[in-house]
C-alpha cells in the first residue's frame, strides 16, 4: 500500500519476446499463373536471450521448441492456419468486416479444431524428379499411384494445405541432385511439420517406421541454410520411406 493507504498497482509481468522465422512468399514463381501462393512462419520464445542483441541463435533450434507456427494461403480466399501448440485452427479473411478505420478486414474463425483425416485419396509429388530418386522411393510412389490420384500444385503451402484438409500424402524426396532434399528446414519444413503434427498428421525427414518413429523434422537442430526431404501424410499412411538415393 502507498503512504495514503491506497493499493499500489502490481508491477506488470515481464514482456515476452519472440523470434520469428518466415518464408514471406512461398510459390512466387506461380503467381503470374494465378496459382495460390502463401506465407509460412514459425515462432520461438526468445525471452531468455539478451533483449538488446537479437541473434540468429534465437532461431537455430529444434523445431519442437517452437511455440507457434502457421501459414497463410492467398488464393480464392485469404486463409490463415495457425497452431499455438494446442491444436490447429483455420481463419478466413473477411474484407468487409471493418471494426476500425485502421483495419482493412478481420480474420474470422472458420475451421476450429482442424484435424487431418486418417487416410486420403490423393498424393502429391513432383514426378519430374523421378529419375533422381532411389529405387525404394520410386517403388513407394508407384504404389501410391495404384490407389490414389495425383494432385500436384507446385506451391508447397498449397499442397500441404490440401493434404491437411483432405488427407493423403505429400512428399518431396531427396534425389541424386539434392541428396539432403530441397525444402528449407528452418522456415518451411519445421513450421509445417509442427502444424501437421498438431493436426494429427504423420511426418518425417529421413525414415518413417510403421509406428511413426524415426528422426522427426521437429527433433533436428536447425541450420540456417539446411535443406530437408519432406514426407507428410495422413496417419494411416506412415510407412518406411528412405529419403536418400543409393
PDB file of C-alpha atoms in Angstrom, residues 34-200:
ATOM      1  CA  UNK A  34      -2.984 -17.337 -60.808  1.00  0.00           C
ATOM      2  CA  UNK A  35      -1.981 -20.290 -58.632  1.00  0.00           C
ATOM      3  CA  UNK A  36      -2.430 -19.985 -54.863  1.00  0.00           C
ATOM      4  CA  UNK A  37       0.713 -18.843 -53.043  1.00  0.00           C
ATOM      5  CA  UNK A  38       1.320 -18.185 -49.378  1.00  0.00           C
ATOM      6  CA  UNK A  39       3.426 -17.332 -46.340  1.00  0.00           C
ATOM      7  CA  UNK A  40       4.905 -19.836 -43.867  1.00  0.00           C
ATOM      8  CA  UNK A  41       6.076 -18.870 -40.378  1.00  0.00           C
ATOM      9  CA  UNK A  42       7.301 -20.320 -37.100  1.00  0.00           C
ATOM     10  CA  UNK A  43       7.651 -18.639 -33.699  1.00  0.00           C
ATOM     11  CA  UNK A  44      10.217 -19.273 -30.948  1.00  0.00           C
ATOM     12  CA  UNK A  45      10.264 -17.950 -27.398  1.00  0.00           C
ATOM     13  CA  UNK A  46      13.305 -15.636 -27.225  1.00  0.00           C
ATOM     14  CA  UNK A  47      12.696 -14.297 -23.710  1.00  0.00           C
ATOM     15  CA  UNK A  48      15.782 -15.957 -22.265  1.00  0.00           C
ATOM     16  CA  UNK A  49      18.089 -14.208 -24.752  1.00  0.00           C
ATOM     17  CA  UNK A  50      19.712 -10.827 -24.209  1.00  0.00           C
ATOM     18  CA  UNK A  51      16.976  -8.309 -25.009  1.00  0.00           C
ATOM     19  CA  UNK A  52      19.325  -5.808 -26.607  1.00  0.00           C
ATOM     20  CA  UNK A  53      21.061  -8.190 -29.000  1.00  0.00           C
ATOM     21  CA  UNK A  54      18.840 -10.274 -31.310  1.00  0.00           C
ATOM     22  CA  UNK A  55      20.920 -13.088 -32.774  1.00  0.00           C
ATOM     23  CA  UNK A  56      20.450 -15.845 -35.297  1.00  0.00           C
ATOM     24  CA  UNK A  57      20.894 -18.353 -32.452  1.00  0.00           C
ATOM     25  CA  UNK A  58      17.363 -17.496 -31.328  1.00  0.00           C
ATOM     26  CA  UNK A  59      16.041 -19.493 -34.276  1.00  0.00           C
ATOM     27  CA  UNK A  60      18.759 -22.112 -34.879  1.00  0.00           C
ATOM     28  CA  UNK A  61      16.913 -24.522 -32.623  1.00  0.00           C
ATOM     29  CA  UNK A  62      14.870 -27.696 -32.781  1.00  0.00           C
ATOM     30  CA  UNK A  63      11.501 -27.370 -34.435  1.00  0.00           C
ATOM     31  CA  UNK A  64       9.882 -28.942 -31.370  1.00  0.00           C
ATOM     32  CA  UNK A  65      10.920 -25.824 -29.415  1.00  0.00           C
ATOM     33  CA  UNK A  66       8.515 -23.662 -31.430  1.00  0.00           C
ATOM     34  CA  UNK A  67       5.654 -22.115 -29.508  1.00  0.00           C
ATOM     35  CA  UNK A  68       3.551 -21.423 -32.611  1.00  0.00           C
ATOM     36  CA  UNK A  69       3.564 -21.988 -36.364  1.00  0.00           C
ATOM     37  CA  UNK A  70       1.266 -21.434 -39.270  1.00  0.00           C
ATOM     38  CA  UNK A  71       0.771 -20.334 -42.829  1.00  0.00           C
ATOM     39  CA  UNK A  72      -1.404 -18.062 -44.917  1.00  0.00           C
ATOM     40  CA  UNK A  73      -2.762 -19.025 -48.329  1.00  0.00           C
ATOM     41  CA  UNK A  74      -3.589 -16.332 -50.885  1.00  0.00           C
ATOM     42  CA  UNK A  75      -5.998 -17.662 -53.459  1.00  0.00           C
ATOM     43  CA  UNK A  76      -9.753 -17.642 -53.960  1.00  0.00           C
ATOM     44  CA  UNK A  77      -9.839 -16.585 -50.309  1.00  0.00           C
ATOM     45  CA  UNK A  78      -7.126 -15.447 -47.910  1.00  0.00           C
ATOM     46  CA  UNK A  79      -6.853 -18.156 -45.273  1.00  0.00           C
ATOM     47  CA  UNK A  80      -4.740 -18.379 -42.134  1.00  0.00           C
ATOM     48  CA  UNK A  81      -3.975 -21.708 -40.455  1.00  0.00           C
ATOM     49  CA  UNK A  82      -2.388 -21.400 -37.011  1.00  0.00           C
ATOM     50  CA  UNK A  83      -1.271 -23.556 -34.110  1.00  0.00           C
ATOM     51  CA  UNK A  84      -0.029 -22.282 -30.757  1.00  0.00           C
ATOM     52  CA  UNK A  85       0.819 -25.798 -29.589  1.00  0.00           C
ATOM     53  CA  UNK A  86      -2.692 -26.804 -28.595  1.00  0.00           C
ATOM     54  CA  UNK A  87      -4.454 -27.837 -31.786  1.00  0.00           C
ATOM     55  CA  UNK A  88      -4.882 -26.163 -35.170  1.00  0.00           C
ATOM     56  CA  UNK A  89      -7.435 -23.552 -36.180  1.00  0.00           C
ATOM     57  CA  UNK A  90      -8.278 -22.044 -39.552  1.00  0.00           C
ATOM     58  CA  UNK A  91      -9.319 -18.449 -40.230  1.00  0.00           C
ATOM     59  CA  UNK A  92     -10.628 -16.684 -43.329  1.00  0.00           C
ATOM     60  CA  UNK A  93     -10.168 -13.021 -44.105  1.00  0.00           C
ATOM     61  CA  UNK A  94     -13.434 -11.121 -44.233  1.00  0.00           C
ATOM     62  CA  UNK A  95     -12.537  -7.938 -46.135  1.00  0.00           C
ATOM     63  CA  UNK A  96     -15.974  -6.466 -45.499  1.00  0.00           C
ATOM     64  CA  UNK A  97     -15.791  -6.699 -41.718  1.00  0.00           C
ATOM     65  CA  UNK A  98     -14.040  -3.470 -40.732  1.00  0.00           C
ATOM     66  CA  UNK A  99     -14.134  -2.881 -36.968  1.00  0.00           C
ATOM     67  CA  UNK A 100     -11.843   0.168 -37.016  1.00  0.00           C
ATOM     68  CA  UNK A 101     -10.691   2.696 -39.615  1.00  0.00           C
ATOM     69  CA  UNK A 102      -7.187   1.237 -39.353  1.00  0.00           C
ATOM     70  CA  UNK A 103      -8.059  -2.293 -40.479  1.00  0.00           C
ATOM     71  CA  UNK A 104      -8.963  -3.440 -43.963  1.00  0.00           C
ATOM     72  CA  UNK A 105     -10.572  -6.661 -42.741  1.00  0.00           C
ATOM     73  CA  UNK A 106     -10.736  -9.250 -39.994  1.00  0.00           C
ATOM     74  CA  UNK A 107      -9.712 -12.905 -39.852  1.00  0.00           C
ATOM     75  CA  UNK A 108     -12.791 -14.864 -38.781  1.00  0.00           C
ATOM     76  CA  UNK A 109     -12.551 -18.325 -37.223  1.00  0.00           C
ATOM     77  CA  UNK A 110     -13.990 -20.652 -39.871  1.00  0.00           C
ATOM     78  CA  UNK A 111     -12.303 -24.015 -39.192  1.00  0.00           C
ATOM     79  CA  UNK A 112     -11.987 -24.553 -35.418  1.00  0.00           C
ATOM     80  CA  UNK A 113     -10.092 -27.610 -34.223  1.00  0.00           C
ATOM     81  CA  UNK A 114      -8.784 -28.765 -37.586  1.00  0.00           C
ATOM     82  CA  UNK A 115      -7.849 -32.446 -37.719  1.00  0.00           C
ATOM     83  CA  UNK A 116      -6.175 -34.151 -40.637  1.00  0.00           C
ATOM     84  CA  UNK A 117      -8.129 -37.186 -41.915  1.00  0.00           C
ATOM     85  CA  UNK A 118      -6.550 -40.515 -41.018  1.00  0.00           C
ATOM     86  CA  UNK A 119      -6.376 -41.504 -44.691  1.00  0.00           C
ATOM     87  CA  UNK A 120      -6.933 -39.893 -48.081  1.00  0.00           C
ATOM     88  CA  UNK A 121      -7.358 -40.496 -51.795  1.00  0.00           C
ATOM     89  CA  UNK A 122      -4.725 -38.091 -53.159  1.00  0.00           C
ATOM     90  CA  UNK A 123      -0.936 -37.935 -53.232  1.00  0.00           C
ATOM     91  CA  UNK A 124       1.312 -35.069 -54.316  1.00  0.00           C
ATOM     92  CA  UNK A 125       4.848 -35.397 -55.678  1.00  0.00           C
ATOM     93  CA  UNK A 126       6.841 -33.801 -58.479  1.00  0.00           C
ATOM     94  CA  UNK A 127       7.229 -36.764 -60.834  1.00  0.00           C
ATOM     95  CA  UNK A 128       9.607 -34.731 -62.988  1.00  0.00           C
ATOM     96  CA  UNK A 129      12.346 -35.621 -60.483  1.00  0.00           C
ATOM     97  CA  UNK A 130      11.621 -39.348 -60.584  1.00  0.00           C
ATOM     98  CA  UNK A 131      14.894 -40.371 -62.267  1.00  0.00           C
ATOM     99  CA  UNK A 132      16.875 -38.859 -59.386  1.00  0.00           C
ATOM    100  CA  UNK A 133      15.057 -40.769 -56.642  1.00  0.00           C
ATOM    101  CA  UNK A 134      16.216 -44.023 -55.121  1.00  0.00           C
ATOM    102  CA  UNK A 135      14.576 -47.228 -56.328  1.00  0.00           C
ATOM    103  CA  UNK A 136      12.768 -47.612 -52.998  1.00  0.00           C
ATOM    104  CA  UNK A 137      11.250 -44.138 -53.255  1.00  0.00           C
ATOM    105  CA  UNK A 138      10.249 -44.767 -56.878  1.00  0.00           C
ATOM    106  CA  UNK A 139       8.572 -48.021 -55.894  1.00  0.00           C
ATOM    107  CA  UNK A 140       6.745 -46.382 -52.982  1.00  0.00           C
ATOM    108  CA  UNK A 141       5.388 -43.588 -55.185  1.00  0.00           C
ATOM    109  CA  UNK A 142       4.370 -46.130 -57.822  1.00  0.00           C
ATOM    110  CA  UNK A 143       2.408 -47.950 -55.103  1.00  0.00           C
ATOM    111  CA  UNK A 144       0.681 -44.707 -54.142  1.00  0.00           C
ATOM    112  CA  UNK A 145      -0.319 -44.219 -57.771  1.00  0.00           C
ATOM    113  CA  UNK A 146      -2.143 -47.551 -57.812  1.00  0.00           C
ATOM    114  CA  UNK A 147      -4.624 -46.469 -55.139  1.00  0.00           C
ATOM    115  CA  UNK A 148      -4.563 -42.657 -55.176  1.00  0.00           C
ATOM    116  CA  UNK A 149      -4.947 -39.811 -57.640  1.00  0.00           C
ATOM    117  CA  UNK A 150      -2.021 -37.469 -58.305  1.00  0.00           C
ATOM    118  CA  UNK A 151      -2.660 -33.817 -57.448  1.00  0.00           C
ATOM    119  CA  UNK A 152       0.416 -31.580 -57.511  1.00  0.00           C
ATOM    120  CA  UNK A 153       0.074 -27.790 -57.399  1.00  0.00           C
ATOM    121  CA  UNK A 154       3.756 -26.924 -57.199  1.00  0.00           C
ATOM    122  CA  UNK A 155       3.370 -24.448 -54.336  1.00  0.00           C
ATOM    123  CA  UNK A 156       4.475 -26.026 -51.057  1.00  0.00           C
ATOM    124  CA  UNK A 157       1.992 -24.213 -48.841  1.00  0.00           C
ATOM    125  CA  UNK A 158      -0.948 -25.004 -51.156  1.00  0.00           C
ATOM    126  CA  UNK A 159      -0.067 -28.697 -51.480  1.00  0.00           C
ATOM    127  CA  UNK A 160       0.317 -29.010 -47.703  1.00  0.00           C
ATOM    128  CA  UNK A 161      -2.949 -27.122 -47.123  1.00  0.00           C
ATOM    129  CA  UNK A 162      -4.836 -29.579 -49.337  1.00  0.00           C
ATOM    130  CA  UNK A 163      -3.175 -32.516 -47.576  1.00  0.00           C
ATOM    131  CA  UNK A 164      -4.177 -31.118 -44.184  1.00  0.00           C
ATOM    132  CA  UNK A 165      -7.797 -30.694 -45.280  1.00  0.00           C
ATOM    133  CA  UNK A 166      -8.324 -33.924 -47.216  1.00  0.00           C
ATOM    134  CA  UNK A 167      -5.592 -36.308 -46.068  1.00  0.00           C
ATOM    135  CA  UNK A 168      -3.424 -38.387 -48.356  1.00  0.00           C
ATOM    136  CA  UNK A 169       0.306 -37.923 -48.844  1.00  0.00           C
ATOM    137  CA  UNK A 170       2.599 -35.029 -49.762  1.00  0.00           C
ATOM    138  CA  UNK A 171       6.256 -35.812 -50.354  1.00  0.00           C
ATOM    139  CA  UNK A 172       9.314 -34.059 -51.710  1.00  0.00           C
ATOM    140  CA  UNK A 173      12.026 -36.740 -51.568  1.00  0.00           C
ATOM    141  CA  UNK A 174      15.761 -36.298 -51.682  1.00  0.00           C
ATOM    142  CA  UNK A 175      17.412 -37.022 -55.020  1.00  0.00           C
ATOM    143  CA  UNK A 176      20.837 -37.506 -56.524  1.00  0.00           C
ATOM    144  CA  UNK A 177      20.890 -33.806 -57.377  1.00  0.00           C
ATOM    145  CA  UNK A 178      19.726 -32.768 -53.886  1.00  0.00           C
ATOM    146  CA  UNK A 179      20.782 -35.588 -51.518  1.00  0.00           C
ATOM    147  CA  UNK A 180      19.508 -33.729 -48.444  1.00  0.00           C
ATOM    148  CA  UNK A 181      16.264 -32.602 -50.061  1.00  0.00           C
ATOM    149  CA  UNK A 182      15.108 -29.188 -51.211  1.00  0.00           C
ATOM    150  CA  UNK A 183      12.706 -27.857 -48.563  1.00  0.00           C
ATOM    151  CA  UNK A 184      14.298 -25.299 -46.230  1.00  0.00           C
ATOM    152  CA  UNK A 185      14.305 -26.780 -42.736  1.00  0.00           C
ATOM    153  CA  UNK A 186      14.176 -23.562 -40.700  1.00  0.00           C
ATOM    154  CA  UNK A 187      11.342 -21.634 -42.299  1.00  0.00           C
ATOM    155  CA  UNK A 188       9.468 -24.204 -44.384  1.00  0.00           C
ATOM    156  CA  UNK A 189       9.799 -27.805 -43.225  1.00  0.00           C
ATOM    157  CA  UNK A 190       9.902 -27.314 -39.445  1.00  0.00           C
ATOM    158  CA  UNK A 191       6.902 -24.924 -39.172  1.00  0.00           C
ATOM    159  CA  UNK A 192       4.783 -27.125 -41.455  1.00  0.00           C
ATOM    160  CA  UNK A 193       5.828 -30.252 -39.551  1.00  0.00           C
ATOM    161  CA  UNK A 194       4.843 -28.573 -36.259  1.00  0.00           C
ATOM    162  CA  UNK A 195       1.453 -27.705 -37.723  1.00  0.00           C
ATOM    163  CA  UNK A 196       0.739 -31.101 -39.301  1.00  0.00           C
ATOM    164  CA  UNK A 197       1.724 -32.933 -36.139  1.00  0.00           C
ATOM    165  CA  UNK A 198      -0.625 -30.737 -34.111  1.00  0.00           C
ATOM    166  CA  UNK A 199      -3.402 -31.652 -36.552  1.00  0.00           C
ATOM    167  CA  UNK A 200      -2.797 -35.389 -36.097  1.00  0.00           C
TER     168      UNK A 200
END
